[in-house]
Amino acid sequence: MKKQVALVDRQYVLPFVLLTSLFFLWGFAHAILDVLNKHFQELLAITKTHSALIQATMYMGYFIMALPAGLFITRFGYRKGVVSGLLLYGIGSLLFIPGQHWMSFNFFLFSLFVIGCGLVFLETAANPYVTELGAKETAASRLNFAQSFNGLGCIFAPILTGLLLFSDDGEMKSGNVALPYTVMGIIVLLVAIVFSRIRLPEIRHEAEVDDTGRKVGLWSHRLFVFGLTALFFYEVAEISINSFFINYVTDKNWMNARDASIILSFGGLGLFMVGRFAGSWIMSRVRAERMLLWCAAGTVSTTLIVLLDMGYLSLAALLCGYAFEAIMFPTIFALSLKGLGSHTKRASSFLMMTPVGGAVGPLLMGWVGDHSAMHWAFVIPLAGYAVVWVFARYALAFRK
């Protein structure tokens, strides 16, 4: 049991509150994709593999723009990085208006790519910045608390879009897919105006040197390198499950698409948010590495139950998996940045390339789902969670 330390330093409370609001906005943007996936399958009569391009395109924005975002933030600072991200996010959202008019799947994909580019600016700036707003030993707990509001955004998105796009009996209706994005775009652009008028204190780091006085390179940090791999595989697992949750439960005839979107919101993503808040509280008392190991074991176990196709027990396990995975991204992210000093911003940009796993995982899972029973597709997230478990073991040993 470790000694309790304040979660946020007093002088950084206002920046922490403002940045935490951003986590809600990108949580909403991510979760809305999970309903769009099923909607476009029915609206355009496309396969699961084809509809997975929704996730793939958005997360390719992360991969392509992560390094430019890191370079921009290193040169111009965190605040300008946040404002740039919000502008791209808002513009991409408003592009859904002409997309709705033309009903072009490719134009919708382009809009999502622009949103993805905006989100990577936001996350490259906000995630490492939050880890710096207090004591190093509370970095993982602090980032988990901020990321909990990401979970709140994830809850609202499937509810609102599910109600708009699916009727009471679960059938698709001619809902205006541009409407939630238009509202979101206007809100995001207003938030961009707020951030353009405030000051975020820049946090400076001295260059890291070894015992001989030589600068220490980023790639010599083994925990960072392994963390980069673990985050990629976590994204493969998380986004794959989110993308095909509705497909899985409807294929099993447990419920219709509308009810599934509500269960995804209150059941899965609700547990996800609770897991983040609970994880943040527990990690103020327990080492982050140990907490990550327990949760990784939980996700491996629950995903294995889904893979074994054990009826409603598999559905319960799938929902419980959301609680176990909740702390993974912020915890791996914070652990990977430990001790990086002046490398922090550049390291963050590399870590923010890992959501490209959200492009790879759904394509693989969709392909398996198209060629076999949907439950067999859960072998993809099972492999991802197994890698996270190995990383947690390594991080725990690394600290000793």
mmCIF file of C-alpha atoms in Angstrom:
data_model
loop_
_atom_site.group_PDB
_atom_site.id
_atom_site.type_symbol
_atom_site.label_atom_id
_atom_site.label_comp_id
_atom_site.label_asym_id
_atom_site.label_seq_id
_atom_site.Cartn_x
_atom_site.Cartn_y
_atom_site.Cartn_z
ATOM 1 C CA MET A 1 0.000 0.000 0.000
ATOM 2 C CA LYS A 2 1.474 3.332 -1.004
ATOM 3 C CA LYS A 3 1.216 6.702 0.748
ATOM 4 C CA GLN A 4 -1.577 8.945 -0.541
ATOM 5 C CA VAL A 5 -0.485 12.052 -2.473
ATOM 6 C CA ALA A 6 -2.675 14.868 -3.873
ATOM 7 C CA LEU A 7 -4.021 13.941 -7.297
ATOM 8 C CA VAL A 8 -3.365 17.402 -8.827
ATOM 9 C CA ASP A 9 -1.038 20.202 -7.685
ATOM 10 C CA ARG A 10 -3.028 23.249 -6.537
ATOM 11 C CA GLN A 11 -1.645 25.603 -9.218
ATOM 12 C CA TYR A 12 -2.760 23.205 -11.961
ATOM 13 C CA VAL A 13 -6.384 22.636 -10.888
ATOM 14 C CA LEU A 14 -7.929 24.947 -13.541
ATOM 15 C CA PRO A 15 -5.892 23.521 -16.479
ATOM 16 C CA PHE A 16 -6.782 20.025 -15.253
ATOM 17 C CA VAL A 17 -10.520 20.820 -15.201
ATOM 18 C CA LEU A 18 -10.416 22.384 -18.695
ATOM 19 C CA LEU A 19 -8.448 19.509 -20.201
ATOM 20 C CA THR A 20 -10.709 16.932 -18.582
ATOM 21 C CA SER A 21 -13.634 18.377 -20.574
ATOM 22 C CA LEU A 22 -11.800 17.396 -23.764
ATOM 23 C CA PHE A 23 -11.808 13.735 -22.767
ATOM 24 C CA PHE A 24 -15.626 13.742 -22.916
ATOM 25 C CA LEU A 25 -15.555 15.162 -26.454
ATOM 26 C CA TRP A 26 -13.272 12.554 -27.952
ATOM 27 C CA GLY A 27 -14.998 9.754 -26.052
ATOM 28 C CA PHE A 28 -18.207 10.768 -27.819
ATOM 29 C CA ALA A 29 -16.445 10.818 -31.198
ATOM 30 C CA HIS A 30 -15.072 7.289 -30.717
ATOM 31 C CA ALA A 31 -18.240 5.657 -29.414
ATOM 32 C CA ILE A 32 -20.518 7.033 -32.129
ATOM 33 C CA LEU A 33 -18.577 4.884 -34.621
ATOM 34 C CA ASP A 34 -19.839 1.678 -33.030
ATOM 35 C CA VAL A 35 -23.433 2.522 -33.988
ATOM 36 C CA LEU A 36 -22.468 3.869 -37.426
ATOM 37 C CA ASN A 37 -20.834 0.521 -38.174
ATOM 38 C CA LYS A 38 -24.128 -1.394 -37.932
ATOM 39 C CA HIS A 39 -26.109 1.477 -39.505
ATOM 40 C CA PHE A 40 -24.029 1.543 -42.697
ATOM 41 C CA GLN A 41 -24.147 -2.260 -43.006
ATOM 42 C CA GLU A 42 -27.931 -2.025 -43.318
ATOM 43 C CA LEU A 43 -28.219 1.301 -45.153
ATOM 44 C CA LEU A 44 -25.676 0.466 -47.878
ATOM 45 C CA ALA A 45 -25.920 -3.362 -47.786
ATOM 46 C CA ILE A 46 -22.199 -3.833 -47.125
ATOM 47 C CA THR A 47 -20.306 -6.598 -45.320
ATOM 48 C CA LYS A 48 -18.853 -6.455 -41.812
ATOM 49 C CA THR A 49 -15.364 -6.235 -43.318
ATOM 50 C CA HIS A 50 -16.392 -3.271 -45.504
ATOM 51 C CA SER A 51 -18.113 -1.429 -42.664
ATOM 52 C CA ALA A 52 -14.950 -1.849 -40.555
ATOM 53 C CA LEU A 53 -13.419 0.811 -42.838
ATOM 54 C CA ILE A 54 -15.284 3.312 -40.620
ATOM 55 C CA GLN A 55 -12.944 2.535 -37.728
ATOM 56 C CA ALA A 56 -9.971 1.882 -39.999
ATOM 57 C CA THR A 57 -10.173 5.275 -41.696
ATOM 58 C CA MET A 58 -10.532 7.254 -38.494
ATOM 59 C CA TYR A 59 -7.680 5.466 -36.765
ATOM 60 C CA MET A 60 -5.457 5.828 -39.822
ATOM 61 C CA GLY A 61 -5.746 9.546 -39.078
ATOM 62 C CA TYR A 62 -4.040 8.811 -35.762
ATOM 63 C CA PHE A 63 -1.223 6.899 -37.438
ATOM 64 C CA ILE A 64 -0.568 9.485 -40.146
ATOM 65 C CA MET A 65 -0.882 12.624 -38.006
ATOM 66 C CA ALA A 66 0.616 11.502 -34.683
ATOM 67 C CA LEU A 67 4.217 12.478 -35.476
ATOM 68 C CA PRO A 68 3.288 15.807 -37.148
ATOM 69 C CA ALA A 69 1.102 16.545 -34.113
ATOM 70 C CA GLY A 70 4.010 15.796 -31.774
ATOM 71 C CA LEU A 71 6.360 18.065 -33.752
ATOM 72 C CA PHE A 72 3.734 20.840 -33.786
ATOM 73 C CA ILE A 73 3.166 20.607 -30.028
ATOM 74 C CA THR A 74 6.912 20.494 -29.319
ATOM 75 C CA ARG A 75 7.377 23.717 -31.290
ATOM 76 C CA PHE A 76 4.208 25.676 -30.467
ATOM 77 C CA GLY A 77 3.127 24.257 -27.104
ATOM 78 C CA TYR A 78 0.216 22.346 -25.615
ATOM 79 C CA ARG A 79 -2.446 25.071 -25.961
ATOM 80 C CA LYS A 80 -2.009 25.570 -29.700
ATOM 81 C CA GLY A 81 -1.979 21.807 -30.121
ATOM 82 C CA VAL A 82 -5.350 21.573 -28.360
ATOM 83 C CA VAL A 83 -6.866 24.411 -30.422
ATOM 84 C CA SER A 84 -5.633 22.892 -33.704
ATOM 85 C CA GLY A 85 -7.109 19.545 -32.727
ATOM 86 C CA LEU A 86 -10.476 21.087 -31.873
ATOM 87 C CA LEU A 87 -10.601 22.958 -35.204
ATOM 88 C CA LEU A 88 -9.941 19.783 -37.211
ATOM 89 C CA TYR A 89 -12.458 17.850 -35.095
ATOM 90 C CA GLY A 90 -15.121 20.542 -35.659
ATOM 91 C CA ILE A 91 -14.495 20.822 -39.410
ATOM 92 C CA GLY A 92 -14.578 17.033 -39.867
ATOM 93 C CA SER A 93 -17.889 16.851 -37.992
ATOM 94 C CA LEU A 94 -19.502 19.558 -40.137
ATOM 95 C CA LEU A 95 -18.380 17.738 -43.292
ATOM 96 C CA PHE A 96 -21.100 15.188 -42.471
ATOM 97 C CA ILE A 97 -23.642 17.741 -43.744
ATOM 98 C CA PRO A 98 -22.564 17.457 -47.433
ATOM 99 C CA GLY A 99 -21.909 13.758 -46.816
ATOM 100 C CA GLN A 100 -25.561 13.288 -45.815
ATOM 101 C CA HIS A 101 -26.666 15.154 -48.940
ATOM 102 C CA TRP A 102 -24.601 12.989 -51.287
ATOM 103 C CA MET A 103 -24.989 9.761 -49.237
ATOM 104 C CA SER A 104 -21.440 8.894 -50.209
ATOM 105 C CA PHE A 105 -19.742 6.278 -48.013
ATOM 106 C CA ASN A 106 -16.321 7.450 -49.216
ATOM 107 C CA PHE A 107 -17.088 11.059 -48.274
ATOM 108 C CA PHE A 108 -18.220 9.929 -44.817
ATOM 109 C CA LEU A 109 -14.885 8.107 -44.510
ATOM 110 C CA PHE A 110 -13.001 11.284 -45.468
ATOM 111 C CA SER A 111 -14.925 13.232 -42.813
ATOM 112 C CA LEU A 112 -13.990 10.628 -40.189
ATOM 113 C CA PHE A 113 -10.350 10.822 -41.294
ATOM 114 C CA VAL A 114 -10.354 14.596 -40.656
ATOM 115 C CA ILE A 115 -11.920 14.013 -37.227
ATOM 116 C CA GLY A 116 -9.237 11.395 -36.485
ATOM 117 C CA CYS A 117 -6.516 13.912 -37.381
ATOM 118 C CA GLY A 118 -8.075 16.368 -34.945
ATOM 119 C CA LEU A 119 -8.366 13.817 -32.172
ATOM 120 C CA VAL A 120 -4.710 12.843 -32.411
ATOM 121 C CA PHE A 121 -3.727 16.492 -31.840
ATOM 122 C CA LEU A 122 -5.994 16.600 -28.788
ATOM 123 C CA GLU A 123 -4.755 13.338 -27.312
ATOM 124 C CA THR A 124 -1.078 13.983 -28.072
ATOM 125 C CA ALA A 125 -1.370 17.246 -26.133
ATOM 126 C CA ALA A 126 -3.802 16.328 -23.346
ATOM 127 C CA ASN A 127 -2.643 12.851 -22.278
ATOM 128 C CA PRO A 128 0.992 13.704 -21.415
ATOM 129 C CA TYR A 129 0.021 17.136 -20.083
ATOM 130 C CA VAL A 130 -2.348 15.594 -17.541
ATOM 131 C CA THR A 131 0.387 13.215 -16.322
ATOM 132 C CA GLU A 132 2.550 16.271 -15.534
ATOM 133 C CA LEU A 133 0.023 18.175 -13.387
ATOM 134 C CA GLY A 134 1.069 16.634 -10.087
ATOM 135 C CA ALA A 135 3.372 14.131 -8.403
ATOM 136 C CA LYS A 136 4.917 11.427 -10.610
ATOM 137 C CA GLU A 137 3.575 8.646 -8.401
ATOM 138 C CA THR A 138 -0.023 9.755 -9.064
ATOM 139 C CA ALA A 139 0.397 10.187 -12.841
ATOM 140 C CA ALA A 140 -1.467 6.974 -13.774
ATOM 141 C CA SER A 141 -4.244 7.677 -11.256
ATOM 142 C CA ARG A 142 -4.615 11.275 -12.504
ATOM 143 C CA LEU A 143 -4.807 10.236 -16.161
ATOM 144 C CA ASN A 144 -7.327 7.504 -15.333
ATOM 145 C CA PHE A 145 -9.525 10.056 -13.539
ATOM 146 C CA ALA A 146 -9.437 12.438 -16.527
ATOM 147 C CA GLN A 147 -10.059 9.549 -18.921
ATOM 148 C CA SER A 148 -13.146 8.608 -16.884
ATOM 149 C CA PHE A 149 -14.927 11.499 -18.595
ATOM 150 C CA ASN A 150 -13.974 9.890 -21.882
ATOM 151 C CA GLY A 151 -16.151 7.012 -20.670
ATOM 152 C CA LEU A 152 -19.013 9.428 -20.000
ATOM 153 C CA GLY A 153 -18.864 10.579 -23.622
ATOM 154 C CA CYS A 154 -18.809 6.934 -24.700
ATOM 155 C CA ILE A 155 -22.087 6.315 -22.832
ATOM 156 C CA PHE A 156 -24.007 9.176 -24.434
ATOM 157 C CA ALA A 157 -22.915 8.566 -28.037
ATOM 158 C CA PRO A 158 -24.510 5.130 -28.648
ATOM 159 C CA ILE A 159 -27.725 6.180 -26.846
ATOM 160 C CA LEU A 160 -28.280 9.323 -28.913
ATOM 161 C CA THR A 161 -27.234 7.845 -32.265
ATOM 162 C CA GLY A 162 -29.063 4.564 -31.591
ATOM 163 C CA LEU A 163 -32.301 6.475 -30.927
ATOM 164 C CA LEU A 164 -31.792 8.538 -34.073
ATOM 165 C CA LEU A 165 -30.892 5.711 -36.446
ATOM 166 C CA PHE A 166 -32.919 2.697 -35.227
ATOM 167 C CA SER A 167 -36.675 2.375 -34.623
ATOM 168 C CA ASP A 168 -38.286 0.808 -31.533
ATOM 169 C CA ASP A 169 -38.276 -2.647 -33.145
ATOM 170 C CA GLY A 170 -34.576 -2.402 -33.977
ATOM 171 C CA GLU A 171 -35.041 -1.726 -37.692
ATOM 172 C CA MET A 172 -33.027 0.986 -39.384
ATOM 173 C CA LYS A 173 -34.894 4.232 -39.985
ATOM 174 C CA SER A 174 -34.059 7.136 -42.237
ATOM 175 C CA GLY A 175 -32.337 9.063 -39.467
ATOM 176 C CA ASN A 176 -30.138 12.030 -40.283
ATOM 177 C CA VAL A 177 -26.647 10.745 -39.533
ATOM 178 C CA ALA A 178 -25.315 14.292 -39.978
ATOM 179 C CA LEU A 179 -27.405 15.656 -37.083
ATOM 180 C CA PRO A 180 -25.318 14.379 -34.117
ATOM 181 C CA TYR A 181 -22.123 15.349 -35.949
ATOM 182 C CA THR A 182 -23.440 18.844 -36.727
ATOM 183 C CA VAL A 183 -24.293 19.463 -33.064
ATOM 184 C CA MET A 184 -20.948 17.987 -32.009
ATOM 185 C CA GLY A 185 -19.072 20.145 -34.534
ATOM 186 C CA ILE A 186 -20.678 23.372 -33.289
ATOM 187 C CA ILE A 187 -19.908 22.501 -29.650
ATOM 188 C CA VAL A 188 -16.305 21.609 -30.454
ATOM 189 C CA LEU A 189 -15.702 24.855 -32.352
ATOM 190 C CA LEU A 190 -17.102 26.834 -29.385
ATOM 191 C CA VAL A 191 -14.712 24.962 -27.071
ATOM 192 C CA ALA A 192 -11.872 25.837 -29.480
ATOM 193 C CA ILE A 193 -12.705 29.543 -29.008
ATOM 194 C CA VAL A 194 -12.510 29.091 -25.213
ATOM 195 C CA PHE A 195 -9.106 27.379 -25.393
ATOM 196 C CA SER A 196 -7.778 30.034 -27.788
ATOM 197 C CA ARG A 197 -8.390 32.630 -25.074
ATOM 198 C CA ILE A 198 -6.877 30.890 -22.054
ATOM 199 C CA ARG A 199 -3.306 30.196 -21.040
ATOM 200 C CA LEU A 200 -2.049 26.723 -20.265
ATOM 201 C CA PRO A 201 1.251 26.808 -18.355
ATOM 202 C CA GLU A 202 3.968 25.057 -20.367
ATOM 203 C CA ILE A 203 5.901 22.362 -18.501
ATOM 204 C CA ARG A 204 9.597 22.271 -19.361
ATOM 205 C CA HIS A 205 11.947 19.316 -18.974
ATOM 206 C CA GLU A 206 15.704 19.186 -18.786
ATOM 207 C CA ALA A 207 17.480 16.938 -21.279
ATOM 208 C CA GLU A 208 18.069 13.483 -19.791
ATOM 209 C CA VAL A 209 21.724 12.454 -19.437
ATOM 210 C CA ASP A 210 23.477 9.284 -18.256
ATOM 211 C CA ASP A 211 26.299 8.999 -15.694
ATOM 212 C CA THR A 212 28.866 10.091 -18.282
ATOM 213 C CA GLY A 213 26.930 13.251 -19.168
ATOM 214 C CA ARG A 214 25.782 11.907 -22.545
ATOM 215 C CA LYS A 215 22.164 12.484 -23.658
ATOM 216 C CA VAL A 216 19.945 9.431 -23.264
ATOM 217 C CA GLY A 217 17.980 8.523 -26.419
ATOM 218 C CA LEU A 218 14.243 7.831 -26.370
ATOM 219 C CA TRP A 219 14.572 4.321 -27.829
ATOM 220 C CA SER A 220 16.929 3.223 -25.063
ATOM 221 C CA HIS A 221 13.960 3.258 -22.640
ATOM 222 C CA ARG A 222 12.791 -0.366 -22.734
ATOM 223 C CA LEU A 223 9.558 0.237 -20.815
ATOM 224 C CA PHE A 224 8.557 2.876 -23.365
ATOM 225 C CA VAL A 225 9.288 0.562 -26.302
ATOM 226 C CA PHE A 226 7.294 -2.298 -24.764
ATOM 227 C CA GLY A 227 4.530 0.150 -23.808
ATOM 228 C CA LEU A 228 4.283 1.226 -27.446
ATOM 229 C CA THR A 229 3.663 -2.399 -28.432
ATOM 230 C CA ALA A 230 1.210 -3.019 -25.590
ATOM 231 C CA LEU A 231 -0.863 0.063 -26.469
ATOM 232 C CA PHE A 232 -1.117 -1.054 -30.098
ATOM 233 C CA PHE A 233 -2.430 -4.471 -29.083
ATOM 234 C CA TYR A 234 -4.779 -2.919 -26.521
ATOM 235 C CA GLU A 235 -6.293 -0.774 -29.278
ATOM 236 C CA VAL A 236 -6.669 -3.881 -31.460
ATOM 237 C CA ALA A 237 -8.665 -5.531 -28.663
ATOM 238 C CA GLU A 238 -10.768 -2.593 -27.460
ATOM 239 C CA ILE A 239 -11.829 -1.180 -30.832
ATOM 240 C CA SER A 240 -12.519 -4.636 -32.285
ATOM 241 C CA ILE A 241 -14.982 -5.437 -29.491
ATOM 242 C CA ASN A 242 -16.661 -2.023 -29.645
ATOM 243 C CA SER A 243 -17.019 -2.273 -33.432
ATOM 244 C CA PHE A 244 -18.801 -5.614 -33.389
ATOM 245 C CA PHE A 245 -20.626 -5.626 -30.048
ATOM 246 C CA ILE A 246 -23.945 -4.895 -31.775
ATOM 247 C CA ASN A 247 -23.254 -7.482 -34.484
ATOM 248 C CA TYR A 248 -22.393 -10.107 -31.877
ATOM 249 C CA VAL A 249 -25.501 -9.727 -29.717
ATOM 250 C CA THR A 250 -27.894 -9.388 -32.691
ATOM 251 C CA ASP A 251 -26.379 -12.415 -34.461
ATOM 252 C CA LYS A 252 -27.102 -14.395 -31.278
ATOM 253 C CA ASN A 253 -30.740 -13.155 -31.421
ATOM 254 C CA TRP A 254 -30.465 -11.850 -27.863
ATOM 255 C CA MET A 255 -31.825 -8.412 -28.816
ATOM 256 C CA ASN A 256 -32.331 -6.037 -31.741
ATOM 257 C CA ALA A 257 -29.893 -3.336 -32.875
ATOM 258 C CA ARG A 258 -31.639 -0.490 -30.999
ATOM 259 C CA ASP A 259 -31.655 -2.393 -27.696
ATOM 260 C CA ALA A 260 -28.070 -3.474 -28.311
ATOM 261 C CA SER A 261 -26.960 0.155 -28.684
ATOM 262 C CA ILE A 262 -28.599 0.956 -25.312
ATOM 263 C CA ILE A 263 -26.989 -2.087 -23.646
ATOM 264 C CA LEU A 264 -23.656 -1.022 -25.143
ATOM 265 C CA SER A 265 -24.106 2.440 -23.589
ATOM 266 C CA PHE A 266 -25.410 1.632 -20.113
ATOM 267 C CA GLY A 267 -23.994 -1.874 -19.777
ATOM 268 C CA GLY A 268 -20.618 -1.992 -21.488
ATOM 269 C CA LEU A 269 -19.567 1.649 -21.616
ATOM 270 C CA GLY A 270 -21.244 2.394 -18.283
ATOM 271 C CA LEU A 271 -19.085 -0.270 -16.653
ATOM 272 C CA PHE A 272 -16.122 1.162 -18.574
ATOM 273 C CA MET A 273 -16.638 4.583 -16.987
ATOM 274 C CA VAL A 274 -17.162 3.092 -13.513
ATOM 275 C CA GLY A 275 -13.993 1.045 -14.022
ATOM 276 C CA ARG A 276 -12.024 4.210 -14.797
ATOM 277 C CA PHE A 277 -13.240 6.082 -11.708
ATOM 278 C CA ALA A 278 -12.732 3.028 -9.483
ATOM 279 C CA GLY A 279 -9.329 2.347 -11.015
ATOM 280 C CA SER A 280 -8.205 5.921 -10.389
ATOM 281 C CA TRP A 281 -9.222 5.621 -6.721
ATOM 282 C CA ILE A 282 -7.588 2.198 -6.264
ATOM 283 C CA MET A 283 -4.350 3.336 -7.928
ATOM 284 C CA SER A 284 -4.006 6.109 -5.388
ATOM 285 C CA ARG A 285 -3.452 3.239 -2.934
ATOM 286 C CA VAL A 286 -2.078 0.380 -5.092
ATOM 287 C CA ARG A 287 0.787 0.378 -7.590
ATOM 288 C CA ALA A 288 -0.418 1.042 -11.138
ATOM 289 C CA GLU A 289 1.589 -1.904 -12.496
ATOM 290 C CA ARG A 290 -0.120 -4.363 -10.166
ATOM 291 C CA MET A 291 -3.574 -2.959 -10.951
ATOM 292 C CA LEU A 292 -2.854 -3.333 -14.663
ATOM 293 C CA LEU A 293 -1.814 -6.964 -14.173
ATOM 294 C CA TRP A 294 -5.070 -7.824 -12.361
ATOM 295 C CA CYS A 295 -7.198 -6.102 -14.996
ATOM 296 C CA ALA A 296 -5.342 -7.717 -17.886
ATOM 297 C CA ALA A 297 -5.966 -11.127 -16.328
ATOM 298 C CA GLY A 298 -9.643 -10.168 -16.082
ATOM 299 C CA THR A 299 -9.936 -9.246 -19.764
ATOM 300 C CA VAL A 300 -8.152 -12.412 -20.897
ATOM 301 C CA SER A 301 -10.572 -14.496 -18.791
ATOM 302 C CA THR A 302 -13.761 -12.722 -19.913
ATOM 303 C CA THR A 303 -12.797 -12.747 -23.603
ATOM 304 C CA LEU A 304 -11.997 -16.456 -23.393
ATOM 305 C CA ILE A 305 -15.526 -17.082 -22.046
ATOM 306 C CA VAL A 306 -16.976 -15.209 -25.053
ATOM 307 C CA LEU A 307 -14.797 -17.237 -27.411
ATOM 308 C CA LEU A 308 -16.045 -20.483 -25.851
ATOM 309 C CA ASP A 309 -19.659 -19.459 -26.691
ATOM 310 C CA MET A 310 -21.257 -20.123 -23.299
ATOM 311 C CA GLY A 311 -24.628 -18.464 -23.942
ATOM 312 C CA TYR A 312 -25.730 -15.622 -21.679
ATOM 313 C CA LEU A 313 -22.645 -16.216 -19.526
ATOM 314 C CA SER A 314 -20.636 -15.022 -22.540
ATOM 315 C CA LEU A 315 -22.745 -11.841 -22.720
ATOM 316 C CA ALA A 316 -22.167 -11.193 -19.004
ATOM 317 C CA ALA A 317 -18.444 -11.806 -19.467
ATOM 318 C CA LEU A 318 -18.343 -9.437 -22.449
ATOM 319 C CA LEU A 319 -19.891 -6.654 -20.358
ATOM 320 C CA CYS A 320 -17.578 -7.324 -17.406
ATOM 321 C CA GLY A 321 -14.631 -7.064 -19.775
ATOM 322 C CA TYR A 322 -15.418 -3.366 -20.238
ATOM 323 C CA ALA A 323 -14.804 -2.749 -16.523
ATOM 324 C CA PHE A 324 -11.501 -4.641 -16.596
ATOM 325 C CA GLU A 325 -10.156 -2.894 -19.700
ATOM 326 C CA ALA A 326 -11.121 0.594 -18.518
ATOM 327 C CA ILE A 327 -7.803 1.496 -16.899
ATOM 328 C CA MET A 328 -5.575 -0.001 -19.586
ATOM 329 C CA PHE A 329 -4.966 2.840 -22.032
ATOM 330 C CA PRO A 330 -4.225 5.625 -19.513
ATOM 331 C CA THR A 331 -2.200 3.293 -17.280
ATOM 332 C CA ILE A 332 -0.013 1.924 -20.080
ATOM 333 C CA PHE A 333 0.363 5.466 -21.430
ATOM 334 C CA ALA A 334 1.462 6.885 -18.063
ATOM 335 C CA LEU A 335 3.834 3.992 -17.332
ATOM 336 C CA SER A 336 5.411 4.323 -20.784
ATOM 337 C CA LEU A 337 6.168 8.032 -20.201
ATOM 338 C CA LYS A 338 7.815 7.519 -16.808
ATOM 339 C CA GLY A 339 11.263 9.045 -16.580
ATOM 340 C CA LEU A 340 11.371 10.288 -20.189
ATOM 341 C CA GLY A 341 12.006 13.945 -19.264
ATOM 342 C CA SER A 342 12.603 16.060 -22.384
ATOM 343 C CA HIS A 343 11.505 13.140 -24.573
ATOM 344 C CA THR A 344 7.941 13.302 -23.197
ATOM 345 C CA LYS A 345 6.265 15.207 -26.059
ATOM 346 C CA ARG A 346 7.978 13.161 -28.788
ATOM 347 C CA ALA A 347 7.251 9.917 -26.937
ATOM 348 C CA SER A 348 3.608 10.917 -26.637
ATOM 349 C CA SER A 349 3.349 11.381 -30.403
ATOM 350 C CA PHE A 350 4.699 7.857 -30.957
ATOM 351 C CA LEU A 351 2.275 6.456 -28.369
ATOM 352 C CA MET A 352 -0.586 8.212 -30.155
ATOM 353 C CA MET A 353 0.248 6.295 -33.337
ATOM 354 C CA THR A 354 -0.907 3.111 -31.610
ATOM 355 C CA PRO A 355 -4.658 3.704 -32.169
ATOM 356 C CA VAL A 356 -3.909 2.467 -35.695
ATOM 357 C CA GLY A 357 -4.562 -0.865 -33.965
ATOM 358 C CA GLY A 358 -8.183 0.313 -34.149
ATOM 359 C CA ALA A 359 -7.836 0.160 -37.936
ATOM 360 C CA VAL A 360 -6.231 -3.290 -37.995
ATOM 361 C CA GLY A 361 -8.320 -5.095 -35.348
ATOM 362 C CA PRO A 362 -11.830 -4.487 -36.737
ATOM 363 C CA LEU A 363 -10.738 -5.495 -40.255
ATOM 364 C CA LEU A 364 -9.385 -8.794 -38.911
ATOM 365 C CA MET A 365 -12.391 -9.338 -36.652
ATOM 366 C CA GLY A 366 -14.813 -8.449 -39.444
ATOM 367 C CA TRP A 367 -13.110 -10.897 -41.797
ATOM 368 C CA VAL A 368 -13.340 -13.712 -39.232
ATOM 369 C CA GLY A 369 -16.985 -12.770 -38.536
ATOM 370 C CA ASP A 370 -17.812 -12.888 -42.257
ATOM 371 C CA HIS A 371 -16.267 -16.355 -42.667
ATOM 372 C CA SER A 372 -17.347 -18.055 -39.424
ATOM 373 C CA ALA A 373 -19.562 -17.630 -36.356
ATOM 374 C CA MET A 374 -19.175 -14.181 -34.767
ATOM 375 C CA HIS A 375 -17.947 -15.554 -31.426
ATOM 376 C CA TRP A 376 -14.851 -17.015 -33.098
ATOM 377 C CA ALA A 377 -13.831 -13.493 -34.097
ATOM 378 C CA PHE A 378 -13.066 -12.779 -30.419
ATOM 379 C CA VAL A 379 -9.753 -14.567 -30.855
ATOM 380 C CA ILE A 380 -8.479 -11.187 -32.152
ATOM 381 C CA PRO A 381 -9.130 -9.194 -28.922
ATOM 382 C CA LEU A 382 -8.009 -12.191 -26.839
ATOM 383 C CA ALA A 383 -4.556 -11.989 -28.437
ATOM 384 C CA GLY A 384 -4.442 -8.221 -27.787
ATOM 385 C CA TYR A 385 -5.280 -8.535 -24.093
ATOM 386 C CA ALA A 386 -2.691 -11.309 -23.696
ATOM 387 C CA VAL A 387 0.028 -8.886 -24.851
ATOM 388 C CA VAL A 388 -1.155 -6.311 -22.286
ATOM 389 C CA TRP A 389 -0.899 -8.966 -19.552
ATOM 390 C CA VAL A 390 2.718 -9.711 -20.539
ATOM 391 C CA PHE A 391 3.513 -5.964 -20.505
ATOM 392 C CA ALA A 392 2.012 -5.635 -17.015
ATOM 393 C CA ARG A 393 4.222 -8.476 -15.770
ATOM 394 C CA TYR A 394 7.255 -6.798 -17.308
ATOM 395 C CA ALA A 395 6.381 -3.364 -15.873
ATOM 396 C CA LEU A 396 5.926 -4.880 -12.408
ATOM 397 C CA ALA A 397 9.324 -6.583 -12.601
ATOM 398 C CA PHE A 398 10.872 -3.418 -14.094
ATOM 399 C CA ARG A 399 10.007 -1.435 -10.963
ATOM 400 C CA LYS A 400 11.607 -3.938 -8.569
#
